[in-house]
Coordinates of C-alpha atoms in Angstrom, one line a residue:
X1 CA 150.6 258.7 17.3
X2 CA 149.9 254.9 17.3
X3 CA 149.5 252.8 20.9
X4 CA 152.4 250.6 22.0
X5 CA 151.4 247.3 21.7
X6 CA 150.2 245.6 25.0
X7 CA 148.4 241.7 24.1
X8 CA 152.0 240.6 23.1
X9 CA 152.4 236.2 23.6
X10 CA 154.9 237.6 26.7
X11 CA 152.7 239.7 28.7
X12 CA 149.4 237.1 27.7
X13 CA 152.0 234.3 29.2
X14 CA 153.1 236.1 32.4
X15 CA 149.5 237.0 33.2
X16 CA 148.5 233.2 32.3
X17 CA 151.4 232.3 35.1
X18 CA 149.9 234.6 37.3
X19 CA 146.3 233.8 37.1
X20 CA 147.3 229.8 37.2
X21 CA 149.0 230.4 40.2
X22 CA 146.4 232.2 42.2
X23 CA 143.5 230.0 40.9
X24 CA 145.4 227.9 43.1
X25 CA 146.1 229.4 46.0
X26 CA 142.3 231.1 46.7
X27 CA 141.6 227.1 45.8
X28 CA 143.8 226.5 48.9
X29 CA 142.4 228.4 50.8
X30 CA 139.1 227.5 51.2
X31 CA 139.0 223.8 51.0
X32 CA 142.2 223.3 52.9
X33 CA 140.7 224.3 56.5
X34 CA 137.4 222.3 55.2
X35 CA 140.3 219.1 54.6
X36 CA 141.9 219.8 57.7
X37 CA 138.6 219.3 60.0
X38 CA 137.4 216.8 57.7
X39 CA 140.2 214.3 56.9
X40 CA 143.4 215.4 59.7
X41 CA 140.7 215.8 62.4
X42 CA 142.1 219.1 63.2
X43 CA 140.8 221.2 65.7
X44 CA 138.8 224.5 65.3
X45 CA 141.4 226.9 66.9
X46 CA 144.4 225.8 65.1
X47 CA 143.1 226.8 61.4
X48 CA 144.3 229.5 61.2
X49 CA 147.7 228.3 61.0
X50 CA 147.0 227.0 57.5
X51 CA 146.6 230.4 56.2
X52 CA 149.3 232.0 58.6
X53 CA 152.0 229.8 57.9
X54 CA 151.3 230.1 54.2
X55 CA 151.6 234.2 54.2
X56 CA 154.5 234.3 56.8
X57 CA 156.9 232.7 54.4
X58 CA 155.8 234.4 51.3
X59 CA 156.2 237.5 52.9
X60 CA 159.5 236.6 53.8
X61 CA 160.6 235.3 50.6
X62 CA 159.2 238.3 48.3
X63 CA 162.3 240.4 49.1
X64 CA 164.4 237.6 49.1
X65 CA 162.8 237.0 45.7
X66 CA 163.3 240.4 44.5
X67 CA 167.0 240.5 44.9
X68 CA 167.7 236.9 43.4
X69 CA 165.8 238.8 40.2
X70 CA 168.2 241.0 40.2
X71 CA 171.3 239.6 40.6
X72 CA 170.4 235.9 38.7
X73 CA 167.9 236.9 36.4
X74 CA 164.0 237.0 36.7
X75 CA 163.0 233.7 34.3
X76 CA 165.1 231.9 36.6
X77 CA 163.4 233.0 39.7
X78 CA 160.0 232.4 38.2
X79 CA 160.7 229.0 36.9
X80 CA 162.3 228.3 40.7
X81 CA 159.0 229.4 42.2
X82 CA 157.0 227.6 39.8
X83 CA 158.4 224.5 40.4
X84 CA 158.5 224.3 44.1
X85 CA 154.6 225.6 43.7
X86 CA 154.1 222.5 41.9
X87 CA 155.6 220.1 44.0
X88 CA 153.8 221.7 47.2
X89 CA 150.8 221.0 45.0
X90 CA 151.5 217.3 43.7
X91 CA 152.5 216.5 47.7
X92 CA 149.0 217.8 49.7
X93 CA 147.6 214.3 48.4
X94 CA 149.9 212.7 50.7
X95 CA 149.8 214.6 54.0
X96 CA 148.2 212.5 56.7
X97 CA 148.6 215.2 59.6
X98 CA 148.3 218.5 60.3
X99 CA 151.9 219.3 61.3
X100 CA 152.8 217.9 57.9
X101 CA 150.4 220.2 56.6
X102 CA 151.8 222.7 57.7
X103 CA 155.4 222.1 56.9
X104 CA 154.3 222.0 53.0
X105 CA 152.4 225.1 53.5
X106 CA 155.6 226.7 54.2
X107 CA 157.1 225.0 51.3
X108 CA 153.8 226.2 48.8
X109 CA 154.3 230.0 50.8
X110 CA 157.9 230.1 49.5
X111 CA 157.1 228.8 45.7
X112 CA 153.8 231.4 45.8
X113 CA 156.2 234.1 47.4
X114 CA 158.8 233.9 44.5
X115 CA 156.6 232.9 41.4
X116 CA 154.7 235.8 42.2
X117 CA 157.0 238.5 42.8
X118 CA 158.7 237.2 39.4
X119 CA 155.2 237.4 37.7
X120 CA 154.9 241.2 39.1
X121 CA 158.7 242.3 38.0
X122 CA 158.1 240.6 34.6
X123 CA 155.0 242.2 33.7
X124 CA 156.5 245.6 34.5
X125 CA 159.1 245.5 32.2
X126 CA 156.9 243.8 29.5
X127 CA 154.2 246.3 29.4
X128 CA 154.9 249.9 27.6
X129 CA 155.9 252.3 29.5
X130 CA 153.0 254.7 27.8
X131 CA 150.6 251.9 28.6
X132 CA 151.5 250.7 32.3
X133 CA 148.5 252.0 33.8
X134 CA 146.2 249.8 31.7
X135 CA 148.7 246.8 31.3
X136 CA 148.9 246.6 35.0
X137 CA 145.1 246.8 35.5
X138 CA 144.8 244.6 32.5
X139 CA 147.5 241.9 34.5
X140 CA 145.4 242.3 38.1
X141 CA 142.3 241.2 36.3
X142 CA 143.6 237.8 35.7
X143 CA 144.3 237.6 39.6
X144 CA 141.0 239.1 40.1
X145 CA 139.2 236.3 38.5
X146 CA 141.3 233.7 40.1
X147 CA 139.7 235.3 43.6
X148 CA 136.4 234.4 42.4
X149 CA 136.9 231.3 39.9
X150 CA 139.3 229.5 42.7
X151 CA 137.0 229.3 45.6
X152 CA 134.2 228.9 43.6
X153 CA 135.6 225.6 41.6
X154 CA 137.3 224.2 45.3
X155 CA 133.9 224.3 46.8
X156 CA 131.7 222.9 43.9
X157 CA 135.0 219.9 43.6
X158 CA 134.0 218.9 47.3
X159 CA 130.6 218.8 47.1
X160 CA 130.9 216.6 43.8
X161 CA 134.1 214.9 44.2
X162 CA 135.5 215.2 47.3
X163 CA 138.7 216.5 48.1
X164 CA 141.2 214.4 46.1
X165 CA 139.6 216.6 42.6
X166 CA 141.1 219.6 44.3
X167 CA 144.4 218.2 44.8
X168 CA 144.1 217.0 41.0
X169 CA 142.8 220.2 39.9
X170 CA 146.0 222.1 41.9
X171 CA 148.8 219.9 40.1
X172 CA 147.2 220.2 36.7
X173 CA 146.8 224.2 37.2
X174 CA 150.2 224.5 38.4
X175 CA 151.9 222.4 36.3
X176 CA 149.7 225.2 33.2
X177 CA 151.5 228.1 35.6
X178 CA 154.8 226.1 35.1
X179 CA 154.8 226.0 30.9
X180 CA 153.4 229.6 30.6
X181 CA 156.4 230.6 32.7
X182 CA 158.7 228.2 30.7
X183 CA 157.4 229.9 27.1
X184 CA 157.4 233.3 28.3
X185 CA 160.9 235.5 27.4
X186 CA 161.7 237.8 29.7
X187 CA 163.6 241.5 28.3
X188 CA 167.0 241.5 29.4
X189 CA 168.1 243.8 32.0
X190 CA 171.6 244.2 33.4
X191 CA 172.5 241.9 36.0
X192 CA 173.9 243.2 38.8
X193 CA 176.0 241.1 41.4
X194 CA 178.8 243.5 43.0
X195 CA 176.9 247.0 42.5
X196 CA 178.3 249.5 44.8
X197 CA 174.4 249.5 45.9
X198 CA 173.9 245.8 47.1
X199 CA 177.1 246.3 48.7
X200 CA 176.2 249.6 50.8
X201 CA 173.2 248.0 52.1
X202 CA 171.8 244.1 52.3
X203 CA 168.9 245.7 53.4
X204 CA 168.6 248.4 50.5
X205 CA 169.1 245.0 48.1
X206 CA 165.7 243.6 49.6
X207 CA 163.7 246.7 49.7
X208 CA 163.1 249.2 47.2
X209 CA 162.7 252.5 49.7
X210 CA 161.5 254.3 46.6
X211 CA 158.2 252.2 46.4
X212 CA 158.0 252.2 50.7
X213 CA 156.1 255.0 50.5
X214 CA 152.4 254.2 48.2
X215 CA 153.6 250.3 49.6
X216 CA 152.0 251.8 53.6
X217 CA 149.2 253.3 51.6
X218 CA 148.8 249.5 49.9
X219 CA 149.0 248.5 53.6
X220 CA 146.3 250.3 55.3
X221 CA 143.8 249.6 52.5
X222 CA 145.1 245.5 52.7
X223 CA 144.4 246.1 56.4
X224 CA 140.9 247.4 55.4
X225 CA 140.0 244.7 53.2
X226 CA 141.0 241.5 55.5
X227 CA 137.8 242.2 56.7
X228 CA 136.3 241.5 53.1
X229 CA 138.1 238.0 53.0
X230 CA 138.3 236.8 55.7
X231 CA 134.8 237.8 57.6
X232 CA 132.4 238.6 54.5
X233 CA 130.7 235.0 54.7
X234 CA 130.4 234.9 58.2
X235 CA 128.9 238.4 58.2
X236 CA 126.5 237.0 55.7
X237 CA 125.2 234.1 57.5
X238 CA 124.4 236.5 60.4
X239 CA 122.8 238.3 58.4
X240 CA 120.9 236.1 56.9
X241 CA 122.5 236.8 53.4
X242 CA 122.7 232.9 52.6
X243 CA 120.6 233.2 49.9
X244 CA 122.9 235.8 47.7
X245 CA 126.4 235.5 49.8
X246 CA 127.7 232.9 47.1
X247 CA 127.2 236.1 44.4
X248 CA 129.4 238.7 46.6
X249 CA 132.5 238.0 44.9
X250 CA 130.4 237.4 41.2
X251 CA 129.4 241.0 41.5
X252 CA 132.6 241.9 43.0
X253 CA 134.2 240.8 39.5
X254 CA 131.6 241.5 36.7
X255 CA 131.6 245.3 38.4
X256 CA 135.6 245.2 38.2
X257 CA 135.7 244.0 34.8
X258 CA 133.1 246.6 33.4
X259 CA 135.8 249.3 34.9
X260 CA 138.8 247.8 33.7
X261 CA 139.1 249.2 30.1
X262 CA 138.2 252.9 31.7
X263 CA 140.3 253.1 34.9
X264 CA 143.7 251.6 33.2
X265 CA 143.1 254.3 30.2
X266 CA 142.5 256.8 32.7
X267 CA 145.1 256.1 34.3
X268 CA 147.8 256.7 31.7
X269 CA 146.0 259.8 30.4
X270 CA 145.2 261.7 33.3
X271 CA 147.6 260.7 36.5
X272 CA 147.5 258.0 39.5
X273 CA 145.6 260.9 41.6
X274 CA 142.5 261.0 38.7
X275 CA 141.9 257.2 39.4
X276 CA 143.5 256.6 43.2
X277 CA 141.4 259.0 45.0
X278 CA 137.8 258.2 43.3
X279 CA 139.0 253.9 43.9
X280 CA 139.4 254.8 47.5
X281 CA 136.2 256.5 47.8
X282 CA 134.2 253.5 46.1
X283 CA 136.0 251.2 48.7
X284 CA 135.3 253.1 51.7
X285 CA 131.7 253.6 50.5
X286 CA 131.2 249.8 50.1
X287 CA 132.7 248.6 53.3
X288 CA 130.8 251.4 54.7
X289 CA 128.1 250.0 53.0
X290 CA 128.3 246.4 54.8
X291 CA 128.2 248.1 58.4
X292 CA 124.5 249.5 57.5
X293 CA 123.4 246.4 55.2
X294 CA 120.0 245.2 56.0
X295 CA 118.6 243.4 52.7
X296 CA 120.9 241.4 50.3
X297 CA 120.5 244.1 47.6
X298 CA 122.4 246.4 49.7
X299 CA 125.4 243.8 50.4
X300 CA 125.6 242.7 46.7
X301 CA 125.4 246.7 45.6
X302 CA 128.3 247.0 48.3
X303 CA 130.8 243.9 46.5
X304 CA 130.6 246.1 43.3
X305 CA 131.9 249.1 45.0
X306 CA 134.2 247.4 46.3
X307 CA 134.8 245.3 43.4
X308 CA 135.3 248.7 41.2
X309 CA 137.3 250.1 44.0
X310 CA 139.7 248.0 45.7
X311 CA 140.1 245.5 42.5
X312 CA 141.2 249.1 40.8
X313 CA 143.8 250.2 43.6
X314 CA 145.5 247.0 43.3
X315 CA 146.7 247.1 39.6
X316 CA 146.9 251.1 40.7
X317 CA 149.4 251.2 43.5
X318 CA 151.6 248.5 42.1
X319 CA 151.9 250.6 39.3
X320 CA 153.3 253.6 41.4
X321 CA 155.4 251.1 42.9
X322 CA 156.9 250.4 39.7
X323 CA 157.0 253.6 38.4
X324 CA 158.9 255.6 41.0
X325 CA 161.3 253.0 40.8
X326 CA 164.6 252.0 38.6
X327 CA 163.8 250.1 35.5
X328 CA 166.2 247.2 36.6
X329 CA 164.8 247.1 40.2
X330 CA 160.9 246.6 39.3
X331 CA 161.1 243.5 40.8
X332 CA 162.4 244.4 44.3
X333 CA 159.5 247.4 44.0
X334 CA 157.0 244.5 43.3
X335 CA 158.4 242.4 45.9
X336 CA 158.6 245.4 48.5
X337 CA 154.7 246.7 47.4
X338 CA 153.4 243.1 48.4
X339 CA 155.5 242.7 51.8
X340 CA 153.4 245.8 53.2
X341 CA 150.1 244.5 50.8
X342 CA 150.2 241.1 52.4
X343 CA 151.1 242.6 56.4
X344 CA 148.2 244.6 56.1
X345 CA 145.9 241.5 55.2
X346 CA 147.6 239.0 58.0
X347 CA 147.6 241.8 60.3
X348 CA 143.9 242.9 59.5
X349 CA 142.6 239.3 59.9
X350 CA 144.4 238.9 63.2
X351 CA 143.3 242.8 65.0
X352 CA 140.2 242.8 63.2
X353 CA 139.1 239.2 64.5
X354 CA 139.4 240.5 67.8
X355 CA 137.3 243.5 66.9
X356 CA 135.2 242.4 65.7
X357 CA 134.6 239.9 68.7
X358 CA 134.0 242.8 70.5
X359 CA 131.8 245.1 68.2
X360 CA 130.4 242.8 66.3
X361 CA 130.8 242.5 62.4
X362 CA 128.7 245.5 61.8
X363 CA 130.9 247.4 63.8
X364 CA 134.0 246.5 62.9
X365 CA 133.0 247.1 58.8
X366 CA 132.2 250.7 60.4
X367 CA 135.7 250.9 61.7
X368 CA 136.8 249.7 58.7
X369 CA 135.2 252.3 56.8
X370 CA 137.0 254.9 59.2
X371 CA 140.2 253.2 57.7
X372 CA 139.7 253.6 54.4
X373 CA 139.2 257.3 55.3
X374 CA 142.4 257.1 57.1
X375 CA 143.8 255.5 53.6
X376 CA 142.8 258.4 51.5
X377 CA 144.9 260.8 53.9
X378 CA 147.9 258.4 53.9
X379 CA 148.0 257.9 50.1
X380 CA 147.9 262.6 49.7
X381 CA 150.1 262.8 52.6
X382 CA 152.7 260.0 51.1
X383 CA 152.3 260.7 47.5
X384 CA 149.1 262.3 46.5
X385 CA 150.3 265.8 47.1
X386 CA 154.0 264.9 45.3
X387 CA 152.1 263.5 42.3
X388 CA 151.1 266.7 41.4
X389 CA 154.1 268.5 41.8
X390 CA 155.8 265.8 39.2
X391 CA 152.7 266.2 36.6
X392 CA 153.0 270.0 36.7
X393 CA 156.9 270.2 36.6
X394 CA 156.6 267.6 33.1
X395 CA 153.6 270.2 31.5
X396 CA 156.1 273.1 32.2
X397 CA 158.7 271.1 30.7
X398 CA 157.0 270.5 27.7
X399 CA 155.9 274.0 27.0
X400 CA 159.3 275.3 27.3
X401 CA 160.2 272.5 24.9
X402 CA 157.8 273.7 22.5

């Protein structure tokens, strides 16, 4: 029996939107603290508020977002967040102050917050169902390399240009995010605005309890891996890494990238358990890695375990999301996935600074280890074990079909 087909123009254009999108926003959010200091003369202590400010609004817009899909349609809701993402783009050239700054970061949080909870909910129902597993693993990669080719091109724009070629190079991105979102045509699902459902519950419409489930197990491991973004470069210069802590995230994706055509496939053929369980294994070994690191060779093998792992529980766990939810409420699933996914990385930055304050960076990567342990028992306990269960009641089924 032939394959589905997967690189259709639609699911190469919402991953375009997706990756255009993010390519700005890891942009953003390394040189914006280095603009702050530089150009509003902002203070160490406050620049944290950049970042903050920036998640705290997406987060709250994502469910928001999900029900808008839902009951105005999901192109819309992409092209909204689109094009308030490009006008928080076009306007950083003109902020003079750090308050200002802040007020637009709001603005970009809500146009990231809805563009990307569209993107998520799109993809889901553009993929084939037989080949969700590898389109969604497939659609994270394009994030994936936005994590390493955003920073990486904001950094080497400074040094060059200085930071006016960032702001450029964040309109002309988003404006590419804008026309991949305006070409891309979305299936057409039943629009749904006086269900008995969004009228039981306003807070059922925002949240898919469904997806709340493998969402807490996205949360612990999110918690887990603030540590990786927000710390990994400090931990590195006291270390004495310098010399290979600019390749971290280059092995990170090369090692994710070699995986990708296995663990999507895998996947779809053998179960979320076959892939989940190994993916948190990797991670835990690499952060657990980072706690012991004494030579660069040993934090460099350490970003492609964690590349491998945590780059594959991504695409993985939204996929659950999406799957043990109702076709028409994908995107709610996506948007309620990613309000636990980004907690757990504001929350980790937050706790895990003050750990590691105390411990030091080595020890809090060891704690962190002990957390990715933790992860593995959350993800059986919450749907691991019930996995199973389904996998075996569908074989049954189709031998009594037979």
């Amino acid at each position: 029996m032939s394959k589905s087909k997967l690189w259709t123009k639609d699911f190469v254009a919402v991953s375009m939107t997706s990756f255009f999108i993010f390519v700005v926003f890891y942009m953003m959010t390394v040189t914006l603290p280095l603009y702050a200091t530089d150009i509003l003369q902002a203070d160490k202590g406050s620049l944290g508020l950049i970042v903050t400010v920036f998640l705290i609004s997406a987060i709250i817009f994502r469910p928001l977002s999900g029900k808008w899909m839902i009951t105005f349609g999901q192109k819309r809701i992409l092209v909204i967040g689109a094009v308030l993402f490009l006008i928080g783009s076009v306007l950083y050239s003109q902020i003079n102050s750090l308050s200002s700054l802040l007020l637009l970061r709001v603005l970009h949080g809500i146009g990231f917050g809805m563009a990307t909870t569209a993107t998520g909910g799109i993809v889901a129902n553009v993929i084939p169902d037989d080949r969700r597993g590898e389109g969604m693993g497939y659609f994270a990669t394009f994030m994936n390399l936005a994590m390493v080719i955003g920073p990486f091109m904001g950094l080497t724009l400074i040094e060059v240009s200085g930071h006016s070629a960032v702001f450029t190079v964040a309109i002309v991105a988003s404006v590419l995010g804008l026309l991949c979102s305006l070409v891309l045509k979305v299936p057409t699902l039943k629009i749904v605005k006086n269900s008995t459902e969004v009228k039981a519950s306003f807070l059922a419409s925002l949240f898919e309890f469904k997806a709340l489930p493998i969402a807490l197990a996205g949360f612990v491991l999110s918690f887990a891996y603030a540590s990786i973004i927000s710390f990994v470069s400090v931990f590195a210069n006291e270390m004495n890494f310098t010399s290979v802590a600019s390749y971290f995230f280059v092995v990170y994706a090369v090692c994710l990238l070699l995986s990708r055509p296995f663990t999507g496939k895998w996947f779809d053929r053998y179960g979320e358990n076959f892939v989940v369980y190994p993916a948190i294994l990797l991670f835990t070994i690499g952060v657990f890695l980072i706690s012991q690191a004494s030579s660069g060779t040993t934090f460099l093998l350490a970003g492609g375990l964690i590349g491998i792992g945590f780059g594959t529980l991504t695409s993985s766990l939204q996929s659950i999301a999406i799957k043990v939810s109702p076709p028409q409420r994908r995107g709610v699933a996506t948007a309620t996935f990613f309000v636990l996914f980004d907690s757990g990385l504001g929350v980790g930055s937050s706790v895990l600074a003050v750990v590691s304050g105390s411990i030091g960076y080595q020890g809090m990567y060891g704690v962190c280890a002990i957390i990715g342990v933790m992860a593995l028992v959350v993800y059986y306990a919450l749907h691991g074990r019930y996995s199973k269960v389904t996998s075996r009641v569908a074989l049954e089924k189709q031998i009594v079909n037979k």
